CSV table of C-alpha atoms in Angstrom, one decimal:
chain,number,residue,atom,x,y,z
A,24,MET,CA,-11.6,29.2,13.3
A,25,SER,CA,-12.5,25.5,12.2
A,26,HIS,CA,-15.0,23.4,14.1
A,27,PRO,CA,-14.4,19.8,15.4
A,28,PRO,CA,-16.4,16.8,14.1
A,29,SER,CA,-19.9,16.4,15.6
A,30,ASN,CA,-18.8,13.4,17.7
A,31,VAL,CA,-15.4,12.4,18.8
A,32,ASP,CA,-16.0,8.9,20.0
A,33,ILE,CA,-14.5,7.4,16.8
A,34,ALA,CA,-12.7,4.1,17.1
A,35,GLY,CA,-11.5,1.5,19.3
A,36,VAL,CA,-8.8,0.3,16.8
A,37,PRO,CA,-6.6,2.8,15.1
A,38,GLY,CA,-7.6,3.2,11.5
A,39,ASP,CA,-10.7,0.9,11.7
A,40,LEU,CA,-14.3,2.0,10.8
A,41,PRO,CA,-16.5,0.5,13.2
A,42,PRO,CA,-20.1,-0.5,12.3
A,43,ASP,CA,-21.7,2.4,14.3
A,44,GLN,CA,-19.5,4.8,12.2
A,45,VAL,CA,-20.8,3.2,8.9
A,46,VAL,CA,-24.4,3.7,10.2
A,47,ALA,CA,-23.6,7.1,11.1
A,48,ARG,CA,-22.1,7.9,7.8
A,49,TYR,CA,-25.3,6.8,6.0
A,50,ALA,CA,-27.5,8.5,8.4
A,51,SER,CA,-25.7,11.8,8.1
A,52,ALA,CA,-26.3,11.8,4.3
A,53,ARG,CA,-29.9,13.0,5.0
A,54,TYR,CA,-28.5,16.4,6.1
A,55,GLN,CA,-25.5,16.7,3.7
A,56,PHE,CA,-24.4,17.5,0.3
A,57,ARG,CA,-21.8,14.9,-0.5
A,58,HIS,CA,-19.6,13.8,-3.4
A,59,ASP,CA,-17.7,10.8,-2.1
A,60,ASN,CA,-15.4,10.6,-5.0
A,61,ALA,CA,-18.1,9.2,-7.2
A,62,ILE,CA,-16.8,9.6,-10.7
A,63,ASP,CA,-17.5,7.4,-13.9
A,64,PRO,CA,-15.2,6.0,-15.1
A,65,ALA,CA,-13.2,5.6,-11.9
A,66,ALA,CA,-9.9,5.9,-13.8
A,67,PRO,CA,-10.5,8.1,-16.9
A,68,THR,CA,-8.4,8.0,-20.0
A,69,GLU,CA,-8.1,10.6,-22.8
A,70,SER,CA,-11.0,9.1,-24.6
A,71,ASP,CA,-13.5,9.4,-21.6
A,72,ASP,CA,-16.0,12.1,-20.6
A,73,VAL,CA,-16.2,12.0,-16.9
A,74,THR,CA,-19.4,11.9,-15.0
A,75,ILE,CA,-19.3,13.6,-11.7
A,76,THR,CA,-22.1,12.5,-9.2
A,77,ALA,CA,-23.1,14.3,-6.0
A,78,PHE,CA,-25.8,13.3,-3.4
A,79,CYS,CA,-28.0,15.6,-1.5
A,80,GLY,CA,-30.1,14.7,1.4
A,81,THR,CA,-33.7,15.9,1.7
A,82,VAL,CA,-32.9,18.2,4.6
A,83,ALA,CA,-30.1,19.9,2.6
A,84,ALA,CA,-32.4,20.4,-0.4
A,85,ILE,CA,-30.2,22.2,-2.9
A,86,ALA,CA,-31.8,24.2,-5.8
A,87,SER,CA,-28.9,24.1,-8.2
A,88,ALA,CA,-25.3,22.9,-8.3
A,89,VAL,CA,-22.2,23.3,-10.5
A,90,VAL,CA,-18.8,21.7,-10.8
A,91,VAL,CA,-16.0,24.1,-10.8
A,92,TYR,CA,-12.9,22.6,-12.3
A,93,THR,CA,-9.4,23.3,-13.5
A,94,THR,CA,-7.2,21.3,-16.0
A,95,ASP,CA,-3.8,23.1,-15.3
A,96,GLY,CA,-3.1,21.9,-11.8
A,97,THR,CA,-4.3,25.1,-10.1
A,98,SER,CA,-6.8,25.2,-7.4
A,99,PRO,CA,-10.6,25.6,-8.5
A,100,ASP,CA,-10.6,28.4,-5.9
A,101,ASP,CA,-8.0,30.5,-7.7
A,102,VAL,CA,-8.8,33.8,-9.3
A,103,ASP,CA,-6.8,36.1,-11.5
A,104,ALA,CA,-5.5,39.6,-10.8
A,105,THR,CA,-8.9,41.2,-11.4
A,106,GLY,CA,-10.6,38.7,-9.1
A,107,LYS,CA,-12.2,36.6,-11.9
A,108,ARG,CA,-12.5,33.0,-11.5
A,109,THR,CA,-10.1,31.1,-13.6
A,110,ALA,CA,-11.8,27.7,-13.5
A,111,HIS,CA,-14.2,26.0,-15.9
A,112,VAL,CA,-17.8,25.5,-14.9
A,113,ALA,CA,-20.0,22.4,-15.6
A,114,SER,CA,-23.8,22.7,-14.6
A,115,MET,CA,-25.2,19.8,-12.7
A,116,VAL,CA,-28.6,18.3,-13.4
A,117,ARG,CA,-30.7,16.5,-10.8
A,118,VAL,CA,-31.0,13.1,-12.4
A,119,SER,CA,-32.9,10.9,-10.0
A,120,VAL,CA,-33.6,10.1,-6.4
A,121,GLN,CA,-32.3,7.0,-4.6
A,122,TRP,CA,-33.1,5.4,-1.3
A,123,MET,CA,-30.1,5.1,1.1
A,124,PRO,CA,-30.0,3.1,4.4
A,125,PHE,CA,-30.7,5.3,7.4
A,126,ALA,CA,-30.9,8.4,5.2
A,127,ASP,CA,-34.1,7.6,3.3
A,128,TYR,CA,-34.2,9.4,0.0
A,129,VAL,CA,-31.4,11.4,-1.4
A,130,GLU,CA,-31.2,13.3,-4.7
A,131,VAL,CA,-28.6,12.4,-7.3
A,132,TRP,CA,-27.0,15.2,-9.2
A,133,GLN,CA,-24.7,14.9,-12.0
A,134,ALA,CA,-22.4,16.9,-14.4
A,135,VAL,CA,-19.9,15.8,-17.2
A,136,ILE,CA,-16.4,17.1,-17.5
A,137,PRO,CA,-15.3,16.7,-21.1
A,138,ARG,CA,-12.4,14.4,-21.9
A,139,GLN,CA,-8.9,15.7,-21.5
A,140,PRO,CA,-5.5,14.7,-22.7
A,141,ASN,CA,-3.6,11.9,-20.7
A,142,GLY,CA,-1.4,13.4,-18.0
A,143,THR,CA,-4.0,16.1,-17.2
A,144,THR,CA,-4.8,16.7,-13.6
A,145,VAL,CA,-8.4,17.8,-13.1
A,146,ARG,CA,-9.1,19.4,-9.8
A,147,TYR,CA,-12.5,20.3,-8.9
A,148,ARG,CA,-15.0,21.3,-6.2
A,149,ILE,CA,-18.9,21.1,-6.4
A,150,ASP,CA,-20.9,24.2,-5.4
A,151,GLY,CA,-24.5,24.0,-4.5
A,152,ALA,CA,-27.1,26.7,-3.7
A,153,ILE,CA,-29.9,26.7,-1.0
A,154,GLY,CA,-31.7,29.8,-1.6
A,155,ASP,CA,-29.1,32.7,-1.0
A,156,ARG,CA,-26.7,30.4,0.8
A,157,ALA,CA,-23.8,28.6,-0.9
A,158,ILE,CA,-22.8,25.1,0.1
A,159,ARG,CA,-20.0,22.8,-1.1
A,160,ALA,CA,-20.2,19.1,-1.4
A,161,ILE,CA,-18.0,17.3,1.1
A,162,ASP,CA,-16.2,13.9,1.0
A,163,GLY,CA,-18.0,11.6,3.2
A,164,HIS,CA,-15.6,8.8,3.2
A,165,GLY,CA,-13.5,7.6,6.1
A,166,PHE,CA,-14.4,9.7,9.1
A,167,TRP,CA,-14.6,12.9,6.9
A,168,PHE,CA,-18.5,12.7,6.9
A,169,ARG,CA,-18.1,13.9,10.6
A,170,TYR,CA,-16.7,17.3,9.6
A,171,PRO,CA,-18.4,20.4,8.5
A,172,GLU,CA,-17.6,21.9,5.2
A,173,GLU,CA,-15.1,24.5,6.5
A,174,SER,CA,-13.0,21.8,8.1
A,175,GLY,CA,-13.7,18.8,5.8
A,176,ILE,CA,-12.6,17.8,2.3
A,177,THR,CA,-14.2,19.8,-0.5
A,178,CYS,CA,-11.6,19.7,-3.2
A,179,PHE,CA,-11.3,16.5,-5.3
A,180,ALA,CA,-9.0,15.4,-8.2
A,181,TYR,CA,-8.2,12.8,-10.7
A,182,ARG,CA,-5.2,12.4,-13.3
A,183,VAL,CA,-6.3,11.3,-16.7
A,184,GLY,CA,-4.5,8.3,-17.9
A,185,SER,CA,-3.1,7.3,-14.4
A,186,ARG,CA,-2.1,3.8,-13.9
A,187,THR,CA,-4.6,1.5,-12.4
A,188,ALA,CA,-2.1,-1.3,-11.0
A,189,PRO,CA,1.4,-1.3,-9.4
A,190,PRO,CA,4.5,-2.0,-11.5
A,191,ASP,CA,5.2,-5.6,-12.6
A,192,TRP,CA,7.8,-6.0,-10.0
A,193,PHE,CA,5.4,-5.5,-7.2
A,194,ARG,CA,2.7,-7.6,-8.6
A,195,ASP,CA,5.3,-10.5,-8.8
A,196,ALA,CA,6.8,-9.7,-5.2
A,197,VAL,CA,6.8,-11.7,-2.0
A,198,VAL,CA,6.7,-8.9,0.6
A,199,TYR,CA,8.1,-9.4,4.1
A,200,GLN,CA,7.0,-6.8,6.8
A,201,VAL,CA,9.6,-5.8,9.4
A,202,PHE,CA,8.6,-4.2,12.5
A,203,ILE,CA,12.1,-2.8,12.9
A,204,ASP,CA,12.3,-2.0,16.6
A,205,ARG,CA,11.5,-5.8,17.3
A,206,PHE,CA,13.2,-7.5,14.5
A,207,ARG,CA,16.9,-7.8,14.9
A,208,ARG,CA,19.9,-5.8,16.1
A,209,GLY,CA,23.1,-5.8,14.3
A,210,ALA,CA,26.0,-8.1,15.4
A,211,ASP,CA,23.6,-9.9,17.7
A,212,ALA,CA,23.7,-7.1,20.2
A,213,PRO,CA,21.3,-7.6,23.2
A,214,PRO,CA,18.0,-5.5,23.3
A,215,LEU,CA,18.1,-2.1,24.8
A,216,SER,CA,15.1,-3.0,27.0
A,217,THR,CA,12.6,-5.7,27.7
A,218,ASP,CA,9.7,-3.2,28.5
A,219,LEU,CA,7.2,-3.6,25.8
A,220,GLN,CA,6.5,0.2,25.7
A,221,LYS,CA,10.2,1.1,25.2
A,222,LYS,CA,12.6,0.8,22.4
A,223,HIS,CA,14.3,-2.7,22.1
A,224,GLY,CA,16.9,-1.4,19.5
A,225,GLY,CA,16.1,-3.4,16.3
A,226,ASN,CA,18.0,-1.5,13.6
A,227,LEU,CA,18.8,-1.3,9.9
A,228,ARG,CA,22.1,-3.2,10.3
A,229,GLY,CA,20.0,-6.1,11.9
A,230,VAL,CA,17.9,-6.1,8.7
A,231,ARG,CA,21.0,-6.0,6.5
A,232,ASP,CA,22.4,-9.0,8.5
A,233,ALA,CA,19.1,-10.9,7.7
A,234,LEU,CA,19.2,-10.4,3.9
A,235,PRO,CA,20.7,-13.9,3.3
A,236,TYR,CA,17.9,-15.5,5.3
A,237,LEU,CA,15.3,-13.4,3.6
A,238,GLN,CA,16.6,-14.1,0.1
A,239,GLU,CA,16.6,-18.0,0.9
A,240,LEU,CA,13.0,-17.6,2.1
A,241,GLY,CA,12.1,-16.1,-1.2
A,242,ILE,CA,11.5,-12.6,-0.2
A,243,THR,CA,11.7,-9.9,-3.0
A,244,CYS,CA,10.6,-6.9,-1.2
A,245,ILE,CA,11.0,-5.8,2.4
A,246,TRP,CA,8.4,-3.4,4.1
A,247,LEU,CA,10.0,-1.6,6.8
A,248,THR,CA,7.8,0.1,9.5
A,249,PRO,CA,8.8,3.7,10.2
A,250,ILE,CA,12.4,4.4,10.7
A,251,GLY,CA,12.4,8.1,11.5
A,252,PRO,CA,13.1,9.7,14.8
A,253,ALA,CA,10.1,9.5,17.1
A,254,PRO,CA,9.2,9.4,20.9
A,255,SER,CA,7.6,5.8,20.5
A,256,TYR,CA,9.1,2.5,19.7
A,257,HIS,CA,6.7,2.1,16.8
A,258,ARG,CA,7.7,5.5,15.3
A,259,TYR,CA,4.3,6.3,13.7
A,260,ASP,CA,4.8,9.6,15.4
A,261,SER,CA,7.7,11.1,13.5
A,262,THR,CA,9.6,14.3,14.5
A,263,ASP,CA,11.5,14.3,11.2
A,264,PRO,CA,10.3,12.0,8.3
A,265,THR,CA,13.5,12.6,6.4
A,266,GLN,CA,15.9,11.2,8.9
A,267,VAL,CA,16.7,7.9,10.8
A,268,ASP,CA,16.1,7.4,14.3
A,269,PRO,CA,19.6,7.0,15.9
A,270,VAL,CA,18.5,3.9,17.6
A,271,ALA,CA,17.7,2.3,14.2
A,272,GLY,CA,20.8,3.6,12.5
A,273,THR,CA,21.7,6.3,10.1
A,274,VAL,CA,20.8,7.4,6.5
A,275,ASP,CA,24.0,5.7,5.3
A,276,ASP,CA,22.8,2.5,6.8
A,277,PHE,CA,19.6,2.7,4.9
A,278,VAL,CA,21.4,3.4,1.6
A,279,GLU,CA,23.8,0.5,2.2
A,280,LEU,CA,20.8,-1.8,3.1
A,281,SER,CA,19.0,-0.7,-0.1
A,282,ARG,CA,22.2,-1.3,-2.1
A,283,ASP,CA,22.9,-4.7,-0.5
A,284,ALA,CA,19.2,-5.8,-0.8
A,285,ALA,CA,19.1,-4.8,-4.5
A,286,ALA,CA,22.2,-7.1,-5.2
A,287,ARG,CA,20.0,-10.1,-4.0
A,288,GLY,CA,16.9,-9.1,-5.9
A,289,ILE,CA,15.2,-7.5,-3.0
A,290,ARG,CA,13.6,-4.0,-2.9
A,291,ILE,CA,12.9,-1.9,0.2
A,292,MET,CA,9.4,-0.3,0.7
A,293,LEU,CA,9.2,2.2,3.4
A,294,ASP,CA,6.3,3.0,5.7
A,295,PHE,CA,5.3,6.6,5.0
A,296,VAL,CA,3.0,8.5,7.6
A,297,PRO,CA,1.4,11.5,5.8
A,298,SER,CA,-1.7,11.7,8.0
A,299,HIS,CA,-0.1,13.1,11.1
A,300,LEU,CA,3.2,14.0,12.9
A,301,SER,CA,4.5,13.9,16.5
A,302,SER,CA,3.3,16.8,18.7
A,303,LYS,CA,7.1,17.3,19.2
A,304,HIS,CA,7.7,17.9,15.4
A,305,PRO,CA,9.4,21.4,15.1
A,306,ALA,CA,6.6,22.5,12.8
A,307,PHE,CA,3.8,21.8,15.2
A,308,VAL,CA,5.8,23.2,18.1
A,309,ASP,CA,6.3,26.4,16.2
A,310,ALA,CA,2.5,26.5,15.1
A,311,THR,CA,1.4,26.3,18.8
A,312,GLN,CA,3.8,29.1,19.9
A,313,SER,CA,2.3,31.7,17.6
A,314,PRO,CA,-0.8,31.9,15.5
A,315,ASP,CA,1.1,33.8,12.9
A,316,SER,CA,3.7,30.8,12.6
A,317,PRO,CA,4.5,29.8,8.9
A,318,TYR,CA,3.3,26.4,10.0
A,319,ALA,CA,0.0,27.3,11.4
A,320,ASP,CA,-1.9,26.4,8.4
A,321,TRP,CA,-0.3,22.9,8.3
A,322,PHE,CA,-2.7,22.1,11.1
A,323,VAL,CA,-6.4,22.5,11.9
A,324,PHE,CA,-7.0,24.4,15.2
A,325,TYR,CA,-10.4,24.3,16.7
A,326,ASP,CA,-9.3,26.6,19.6
A,327,TRP,CA,-5.7,27.7,19.3
A,328,PRO,CA,-3.4,26.4,20.7
A,329,ASP,CA,-4.9,23.7,22.8
A,330,ARG,CA,-7.6,22.1,20.6
A,331,TYR,CA,-6.6,20.8,17.3
A,332,ARG,CA,-7.4,18.0,14.8
A,333,SER,CA,-5.5,14.9,15.8
A,334,PHE,CA,-5.4,11.3,14.8
A,335,LEU,CA,-8.9,9.9,15.1
A,336,GLU,CA,-9.6,12.9,17.3
A,337,THR,CA,-8.4,10.6,20.1
A,338,VAL,CA,-4.6,11.0,20.2
A,339,ALA,CA,-3.4,14.4,21.1
A,340,THR,CA,0.3,13.6,20.5
A,341,LEU,CA,-0.6,12.9,16.9
A,342,PRO,CA,-1.7,16.3,15.3
A,343,SER,CA,-3.3,15.8,11.9
A,344,ILE,CA,-1.7,17.4,8.9
A,345,ASP,CA,-3.9,19.6,6.8
A,346,THR,CA,-3.1,19.1,3.1
A,347,ASN,CA,-5.2,22.1,2.2
A,348,SER,CA,-1.9,23.9,3.1
A,349,ARG,CA,0.4,24.2,0.1
A,350,GLY,CA,3.3,24.1,2.5
A,351,ALA,CA,2.2,21.1,4.3
A,352,ARG,CA,1.5,19.3,1.0
A,353,ALA,CA,4.8,20.2,-0.5
A,354,TYR,CA,6.6,18.9,2.7
A,355,LEU,CA,5.0,15.6,2.6
A,356,ILE,CA,5.9,15.1,-1.2
A,357,GLN,CA,9.4,16.1,-0.7
A,358,CYS,CA,9.9,13.9,2.3
A,359,ALA,CA,8.7,10.8,0.2
A,360,ARG,CA,11.0,11.9,-2.8
A,361,VAL,CA,14.1,12.1,-0.5
A,362,TRP,CA,13.7,8.5,0.3
A,363,LEU,CA,13.2,7.5,-3.5
A,364,GLU,CA,16.5,9.2,-4.1
A,365,ARG,CA,18.1,7.2,-1.2
A,366,GLY,CA,17.0,3.9,-2.8
A,367,ALA,CA,13.4,3.2,-1.5
A,368,ALA,CA,11.3,1.4,-4.0
A,369,GLY,CA,8.0,2.8,-2.8
A,370,PHE,CA,5.8,3.4,0.2
A,371,ARG,CA,3.2,1.6,2.4
A,372,ILE,CA,1.0,4.5,3.2
A,373,ASP,CA,-0.3,4.7,6.9
A,374,HIS,CA,-4.0,5.7,7.4
A,375,ALA,CA,-4.6,6.6,3.8
A,376,ILE,CA,-8.2,7.6,4.7
A,377,GLY,CA,-6.7,10.6,6.5
A,378,HIS,CA,-6.5,12.6,3.1
A,379,GLY,CA,-8.7,12.9,0.1
A,380,SER,CA,-8.3,12.3,-3.6
A,381,ASP,CA,-6.9,15.8,-4.4
A,382,PHE,CA,-4.0,15.2,-2.3
A,383,TRP,CA,-3.4,11.6,-3.3
A,384,THR,CA,-3.6,12.4,-7.0
A,385,GLU,CA,-0.7,15.0,-6.7
A,386,PHE,CA,1.2,12.7,-4.3
A,387,ALA,CA,1.1,9.7,-6.6
A,388,SER,CA,1.9,11.8,-9.7
A,389,ALA,CA,4.8,13.3,-8.1
A,390,LEU,CA,6.3,10.0,-7.1
A,391,HIS,CA,5.6,8.4,-10.4
A,392,ASP,CA,7.1,11.3,-12.3
A,393,ALA,CA,10.3,11.0,-10.1
A,394,GLN,CA,10.5,7.2,-10.3
A,395,PRO,CA,8.2,5.5,-12.6
A,396,ASP,CA,8.4,2.0,-11.0
A,397,ALA,CA,7.8,3.4,-7.4
A,398,VAL,CA,4.9,1.7,-5.7
A,399,THR,CA,2.3,3.1,-3.5
A,400,LEU,CA,0.5,0.7,-1.0
A,401,ALA,CA,-2.4,2.2,1.0
A,402,GLU,CA,-3.7,1.1,4.3
A,403,ALA,CA,-7.2,2.2,3.4
A,404,THR,CA,-9.4,0.8,6.2
A,405,ASP,CA,-12.9,1.8,4.9
A,406,THR,CA,-15.9,0.1,3.4
A,407,PRO,CA,-15.3,-1.8,0.1
A,408,ASP,CA,-17.2,0.8,-1.9
A,409,ALA,CA,-15.0,3.6,-0.5
A,410,VAL,CA,-11.8,1.6,-1.1
A,411,ASN,CA,-12.7,1.1,-4.7
A,412,THR,CA,-12.4,4.9,-5.2
A,413,TYR,CA,-8.7,4.8,-4.8
A,414,ARG,CA,-8.5,3.1,-8.2
A,415,GLY,CA,-6.4,5.5,-10.3
A,416,ARG,CA,-5.2,7.5,-7.3
A,417,LEU,CA,-2.9,5.0,-5.6
A,418,ASP,CA,-1.5,1.7,-7.0
A,419,SER,CA,-2.7,-0.8,-4.4
A,420,VAL,CA,-4.4,-1.3,-1.2
A,421,LEU,CA,-4.0,-3.9,1.7
A,422,ASP,CA,-7.0,-6.1,1.4
A,423,PHE,CA,-8.4,-6.0,5.0
A,424,PRO,CA,-11.8,-7.8,4.1
A,425,LEU,CA,-9.8,-10.7,2.7
A,426,ALA,CA,-7.5,-10.8,5.8
A,427,ALA,CA,-10.6,-10.9,8.0
A,428,ALA,CA,-12.2,-13.8,5.8
A,429,ILE,CA,-8.8,-15.9,6.1
A,430,ARG,CA,-8.7,-15.4,9.8
A,431,ARG,CA,-12.3,-16.4,10.4
A,432,THR,CA,-12.0,-19.5,8.1
A,433,PHE,CA,-8.5,-20.9,9.0
A,434,GLY,CA,-7.8,-19.1,12.2
A,435,THR,CA,-11.0,-19.0,14.4
A,436,LEU,CA,-12.9,-21.6,12.3
A,437,GLU,CA,-16.0,-19.3,12.3
A,438,TRP,CA,-16.5,-19.9,8.6
A,439,ASP,CA,-16.5,-23.2,6.7
A,440,ILE,CA,-14.9,-23.5,3.3
A,441,ALA,CA,-18.3,-23.0,1.5
A,442,ALA,CA,-18.7,-19.6,3.2
A,443,PHE,CA,-15.2,-18.7,2.4
A,444,ASP,CA,-15.5,-19.7,-1.2
A,445,GLY,CA,-18.8,-17.6,-1.5
A,446,PHE,CA,-17.0,-14.6,0.0
A,447,LEU,CA,-14.1,-14.9,-2.5
A,448,SER,CA,-16.4,-15.0,-5.4
A,449,TYR,CA,-18.4,-11.9,-4.3
A,450,HIS,CA,-15.2,-10.1,-3.2
A,451,GLU,CA,-13.4,-10.7,-6.5
A,452,GLU,CA,-16.3,-9.3,-8.4
A,453,PHE,CA,-16.8,-6.2,-6.4
A,454,ALA,CA,-13.4,-5.2,-5.2
A,455,GLY,CA,-12.0,-6.0,-8.7
A,456,ARG,CA,-13.4,-2.7,-9.8
A,457,GLY,CA,-11.1,-0.9,-7.6
A,458,PRO,CA,-7.3,-0.8,-7.0
A,459,TYR,CA,-5.0,-3.7,-7.0
A,460,ARG,CA,-5.3,-5.6,-3.7
A,461,VAL,CA,-2.5,-7.0,-1.5
A,462,ALA,CA,-3.1,-10.1,0.6
A,463,PHE,CA,-1.9,-10.7,4.2
A,464,ILE,CA,-3.1,-12.7,7.3
A,465,ASP,CA,-1.6,-10.7,10.2
A,466,ASN,CA,0.3,-7.6,10.8
A,467,HIS,CA,1.4,-5.1,13.5
A,468,ASP,CA,-2.1,-3.8,14.2
A,469,MET,CA,-3.7,-7.1,15.0
A,470,ASP,CA,-3.2,-10.3,17.0
A,471,ARG,CA,-0.9,-12.7,15.2
A,472,PHE,CA,-2.5,-15.5,13.3
A,473,LEU,CA,-1.1,-18.2,15.5
A,474,HIS,CA,-2.5,-16.5,18.5
A,475,ILE,CA,-6.1,-16.4,17.1
A,476,SER,CA,-5.8,-19.9,16.0
A,477,GLY,CA,-5.0,-21.2,19.6
A,478,GLY,CA,-1.5,-22.1,18.7
A,479,ASP,CA,-2.6,-24.6,16.1
A,480,VAL,CA,0.4,-24.5,13.7
A,481,ARG,CA,-1.7,-26.7,11.2
A,482,ARG,CA,-4.2,-23.9,10.8
A,483,LEU,CA,-1.3,-21.4,10.2
A,484,LYS,CA,0.2,-23.7,7.5
A,485,VAL,CA,-3.1,-23.9,5.7
A,486,ALA,CA,-3.6,-20.2,5.9
A,487,LEU,CA,0.0,-19.5,4.6
A,488,PHE,CA,-0.7,-21.9,1.7
A,489,PHE,CA,-3.6,-20.0,0.6
A,490,LEU,CA,-1.8,-16.6,1.1
A,491,LEU,CA,1.2,-17.8,-1.0
A,492,THR,CA,-0.9,-19.3,-3.9
A,493,TYR,CA,-3.7,-16.8,-4.1
A,494,PRO,CA,-3.1,-14.6,-7.2
A,495,ARG,CA,-2.3,-11.5,-5.3
A,496,THR,CA,0.9,-10.0,-4.0
A,497,PRO,CA,1.3,-11.7,-0.4
A,498,VAL,CA,2.6,-9.8,2.7
A,499,LEU,CA,4.3,-12.1,5.2
A,500,TYR,CA,4.6,-10.5,8.7
A,501,TYR,CA,8.0,-11.2,10.3
A,502,GLY,CA,8.1,-14.3,12.4
A,503,THR,CA,4.8,-15.7,11.0
A,504,GLU,CA,7.0,-18.1,8.8
A,505,VAL,CA,8.5,-19.6,12.0
A,506,GLY,CA,5.2,-20.8,13.3
């Protein structure tokens, strides 16, 4: 039986990492053995030996450690028919002690994995020893520092020679985010409801009807929020990620939209939600009916069937998916590949901090193998150092620190231009070591820019001028251009 996190009071804003949790993450390092995806170089090529770093708090006090790794795509936990471990082993050395805020001193342990050919997937875990007791290094990024070893992330991965930027078409794109239920209905049909918590009926035909307008606006990529069947209007609680909610249309409608958009030089990027499903998804329903269900290991049950890991441990209707399960992992990858076959150009990935590098390495590799110019854009709402570790795993990330800076400078006027310029200088230097960043000023998870600016259209125009001239792919939230 798995154990829940030590504290379930996580966040007031979905996907956010509030300051008290950042403090808690640092403080918990005193008691933990952690890896936190610390590898050097961050995106290795075939000419690079790779240094793996782990951190051990003084309370944990390990005596020795090894990196157990494979280079053939198998799990580092696999054994052969005789029970012999099939993985390679690299011994770790205690190289130094460093000071960490709220954790005081932590030991730094390192090992080197020798260079491998491009295309090799290296999967690894880090085993430590405290006397006679074995311990595994966990991933402390996101909210994962809150979980004990048996229900946290202990397997990591990187792919040698993986790309470190999105395809050229995406770097040159102007992206338009459509919250599909509230955008437009086909043939100017009236909304199904005016209740803010119910579906209004925006659909794929409505998006298709808007293509001439979007082309004239200069849009070259449309990001659609989830289109699959779901109980809610936002559809981030899917009951079948391979299908289309009948209110939004049909699979054929999506294929036609992709085809017609392509004829206008516009690509379609779908919102993909691999972190969780709806509690009404058939797999979860089956898993709660029998502990022997073939889907039981897709989820983490603390006390079957009533207590289980869920989104931020606060939304019981959104059970989290455990990608330690081969079945769950294969299902998510197949769902994504189905949409590539239907014409999608890639995915904006919701709540990317919900999984670790082992899953993202396999996911991105599978997508790029199927469609080399497919793009992955991660919603990775974490501290900048943690976001940097997505380099080489996913193509790009939404730049939340930049969005906050733009809103403070031009929206609420908390910052003057000198402060903004200073931020840009430091942010470019530090975040430039990470994945490609995508700029925006508002989206569906925050107040619109015009709202925070007190309705001042002049401020909005200045913010949009910056957004559209800054050397990053811009995302324009539907309606923001109207002012």
